[in-house]
mmCIF file of C-alpha atoms in Angstrom:
data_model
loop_
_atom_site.group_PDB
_atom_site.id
_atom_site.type_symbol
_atom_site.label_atom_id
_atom_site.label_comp_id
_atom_site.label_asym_id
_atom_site.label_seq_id
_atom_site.Cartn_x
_atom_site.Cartn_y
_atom_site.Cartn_z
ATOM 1 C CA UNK D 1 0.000 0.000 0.000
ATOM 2 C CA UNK D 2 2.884 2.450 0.671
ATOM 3 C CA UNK D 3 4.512 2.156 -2.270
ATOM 4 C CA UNK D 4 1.433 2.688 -3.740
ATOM 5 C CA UNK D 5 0.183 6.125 -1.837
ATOM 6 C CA UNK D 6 3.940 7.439 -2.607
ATOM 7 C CA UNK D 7 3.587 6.880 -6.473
ATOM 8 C CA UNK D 8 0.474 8.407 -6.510
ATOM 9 C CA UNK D 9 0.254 11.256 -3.764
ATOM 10 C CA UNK D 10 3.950 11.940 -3.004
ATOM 11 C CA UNK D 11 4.247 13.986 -0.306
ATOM 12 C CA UNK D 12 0.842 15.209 -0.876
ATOM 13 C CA UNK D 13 -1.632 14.033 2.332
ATOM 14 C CA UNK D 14 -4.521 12.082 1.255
ATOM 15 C CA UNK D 15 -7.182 9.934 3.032
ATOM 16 C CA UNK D 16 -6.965 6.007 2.792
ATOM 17 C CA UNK D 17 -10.476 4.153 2.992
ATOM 18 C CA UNK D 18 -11.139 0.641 4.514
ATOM 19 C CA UNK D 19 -14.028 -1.537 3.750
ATOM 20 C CA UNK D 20 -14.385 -2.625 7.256
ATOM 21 C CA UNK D 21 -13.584 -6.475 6.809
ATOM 22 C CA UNK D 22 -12.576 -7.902 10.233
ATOM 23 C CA UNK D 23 -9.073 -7.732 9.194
ATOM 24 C CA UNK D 24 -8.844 -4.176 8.115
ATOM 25 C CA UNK D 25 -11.021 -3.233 11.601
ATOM 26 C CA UNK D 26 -8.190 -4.751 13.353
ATOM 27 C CA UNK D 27 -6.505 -3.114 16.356
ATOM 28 C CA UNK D 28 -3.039 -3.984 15.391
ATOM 29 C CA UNK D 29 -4.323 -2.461 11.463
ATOM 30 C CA UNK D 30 -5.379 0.932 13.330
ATOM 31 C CA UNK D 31 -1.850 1.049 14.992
ATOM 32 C CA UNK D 32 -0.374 0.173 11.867
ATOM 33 C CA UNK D 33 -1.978 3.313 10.097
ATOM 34 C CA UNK D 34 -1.331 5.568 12.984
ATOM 35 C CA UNK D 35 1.952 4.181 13.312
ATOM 36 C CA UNK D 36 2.802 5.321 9.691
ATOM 37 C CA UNK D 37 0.293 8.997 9.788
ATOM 38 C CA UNK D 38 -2.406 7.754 7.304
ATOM 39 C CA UNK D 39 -5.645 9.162 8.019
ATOM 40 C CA UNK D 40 -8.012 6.545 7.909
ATOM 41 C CA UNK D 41 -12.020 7.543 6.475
ATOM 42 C CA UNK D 42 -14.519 7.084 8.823
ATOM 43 C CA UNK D 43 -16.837 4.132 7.784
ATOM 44 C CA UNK D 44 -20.150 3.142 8.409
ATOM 45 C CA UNK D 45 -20.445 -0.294 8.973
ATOM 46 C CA UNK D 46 -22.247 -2.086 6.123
ATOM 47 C CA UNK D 47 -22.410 0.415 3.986
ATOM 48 C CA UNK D 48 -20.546 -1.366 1.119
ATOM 49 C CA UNK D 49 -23.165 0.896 -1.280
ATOM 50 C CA UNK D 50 -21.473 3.945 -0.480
ATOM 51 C CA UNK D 51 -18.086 2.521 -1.913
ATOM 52 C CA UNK D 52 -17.510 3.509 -5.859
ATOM 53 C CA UNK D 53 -15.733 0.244 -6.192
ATOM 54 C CA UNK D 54 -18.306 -2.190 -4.966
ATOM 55 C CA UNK D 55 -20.215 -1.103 -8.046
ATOM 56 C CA UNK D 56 -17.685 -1.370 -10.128
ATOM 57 C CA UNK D 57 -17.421 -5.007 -8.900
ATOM 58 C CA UNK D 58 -21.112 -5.983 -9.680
ATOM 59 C CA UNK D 59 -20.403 -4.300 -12.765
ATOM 60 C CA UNK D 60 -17.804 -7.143 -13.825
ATOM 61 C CA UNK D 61 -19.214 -9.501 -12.522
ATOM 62 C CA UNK D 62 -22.528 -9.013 -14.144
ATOM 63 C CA UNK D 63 -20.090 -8.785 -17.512
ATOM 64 C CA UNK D 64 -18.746 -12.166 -16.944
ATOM 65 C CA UNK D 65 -22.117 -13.766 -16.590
ATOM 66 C CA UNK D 66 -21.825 -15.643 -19.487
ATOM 67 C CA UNK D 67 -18.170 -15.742 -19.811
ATOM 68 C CA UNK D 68 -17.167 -19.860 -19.317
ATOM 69 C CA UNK D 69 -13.355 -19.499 -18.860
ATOM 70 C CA UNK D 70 -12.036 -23.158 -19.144
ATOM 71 C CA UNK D 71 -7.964 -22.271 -17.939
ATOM 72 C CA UNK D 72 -6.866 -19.766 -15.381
ATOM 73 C CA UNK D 73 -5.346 -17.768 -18.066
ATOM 74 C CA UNK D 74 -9.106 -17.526 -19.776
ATOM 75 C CA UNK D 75 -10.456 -16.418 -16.552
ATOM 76 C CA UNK D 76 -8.121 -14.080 -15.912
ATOM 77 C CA UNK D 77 -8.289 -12.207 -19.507
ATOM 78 C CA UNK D 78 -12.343 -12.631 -19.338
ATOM 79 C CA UNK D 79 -11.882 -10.346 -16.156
ATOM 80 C CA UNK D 80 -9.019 -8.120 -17.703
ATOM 81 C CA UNK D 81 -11.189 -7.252 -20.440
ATOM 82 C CA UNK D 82 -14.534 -7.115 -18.302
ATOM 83 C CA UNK D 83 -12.294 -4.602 -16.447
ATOM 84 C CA UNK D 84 -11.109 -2.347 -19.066
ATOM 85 C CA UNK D 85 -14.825 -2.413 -21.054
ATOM 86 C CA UNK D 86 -15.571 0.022 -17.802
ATOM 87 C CA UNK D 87 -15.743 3.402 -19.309
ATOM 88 C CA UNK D 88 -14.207 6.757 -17.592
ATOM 89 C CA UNK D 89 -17.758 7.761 -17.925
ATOM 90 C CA UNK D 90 -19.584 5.132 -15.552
ATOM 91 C CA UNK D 91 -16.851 5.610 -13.080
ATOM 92 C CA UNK D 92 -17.777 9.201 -13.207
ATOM 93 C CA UNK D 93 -20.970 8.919 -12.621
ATOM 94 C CA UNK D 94 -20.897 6.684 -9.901
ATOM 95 C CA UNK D 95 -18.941 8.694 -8.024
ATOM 96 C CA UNK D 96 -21.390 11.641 -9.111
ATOM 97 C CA UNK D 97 -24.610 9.423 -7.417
ATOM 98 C CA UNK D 98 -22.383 9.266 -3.674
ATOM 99 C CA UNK D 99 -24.139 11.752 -2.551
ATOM 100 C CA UNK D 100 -27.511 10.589 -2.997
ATOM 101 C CA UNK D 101 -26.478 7.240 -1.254
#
């Protein structure tokens, strides 16, 4: 994750959001993320709507419906290109619709 938030903020501060899966709601995770300064989002529990990439989820996954991968590699390039058939567009406006949630 680090690596990660330094690529794409720098030095810049920016706001890291958990899903609230018993792992990420750990004690030892909060201490990890105050340990290192990352402001964590406050979260409603089950509130998985209110999280762009939830959507985005059902999205592929509604996309690979009738997708019957027979290898791992056919699997994995039915999701790749389930993936990258998401347009800027419908990430836009699901982001746009968060604050009607």
């Amino acid at each position: 994750m680090l690596p990660s938030a330094e690529k794409l903020y720098g030095d810049e501060d920016f706001v890291f959001q958990l899903d609230l899966a018993p792992a990420h709601s750990a004690k030892t995770t909060g201490k990890w993320f105050t340990d290192h300064g990352i402001t964590v989002l406050n979260w409603p529990a089950n509130s998985p709507d209110l999280n762009p990439i939830e959507n985005l989820w059902d999205i592929v996954k509604r996309k690979l419906r009738d997708a019957r991968p027979n290898t791992l590699d056919e699997l994995k390039a039915a999701i790749e290109a389930s993936w990258a058939s998401i347009t800027p567009q419908q990430c836009h406006r699901l982001i746009a619709s968060m604050p009607r949630r």
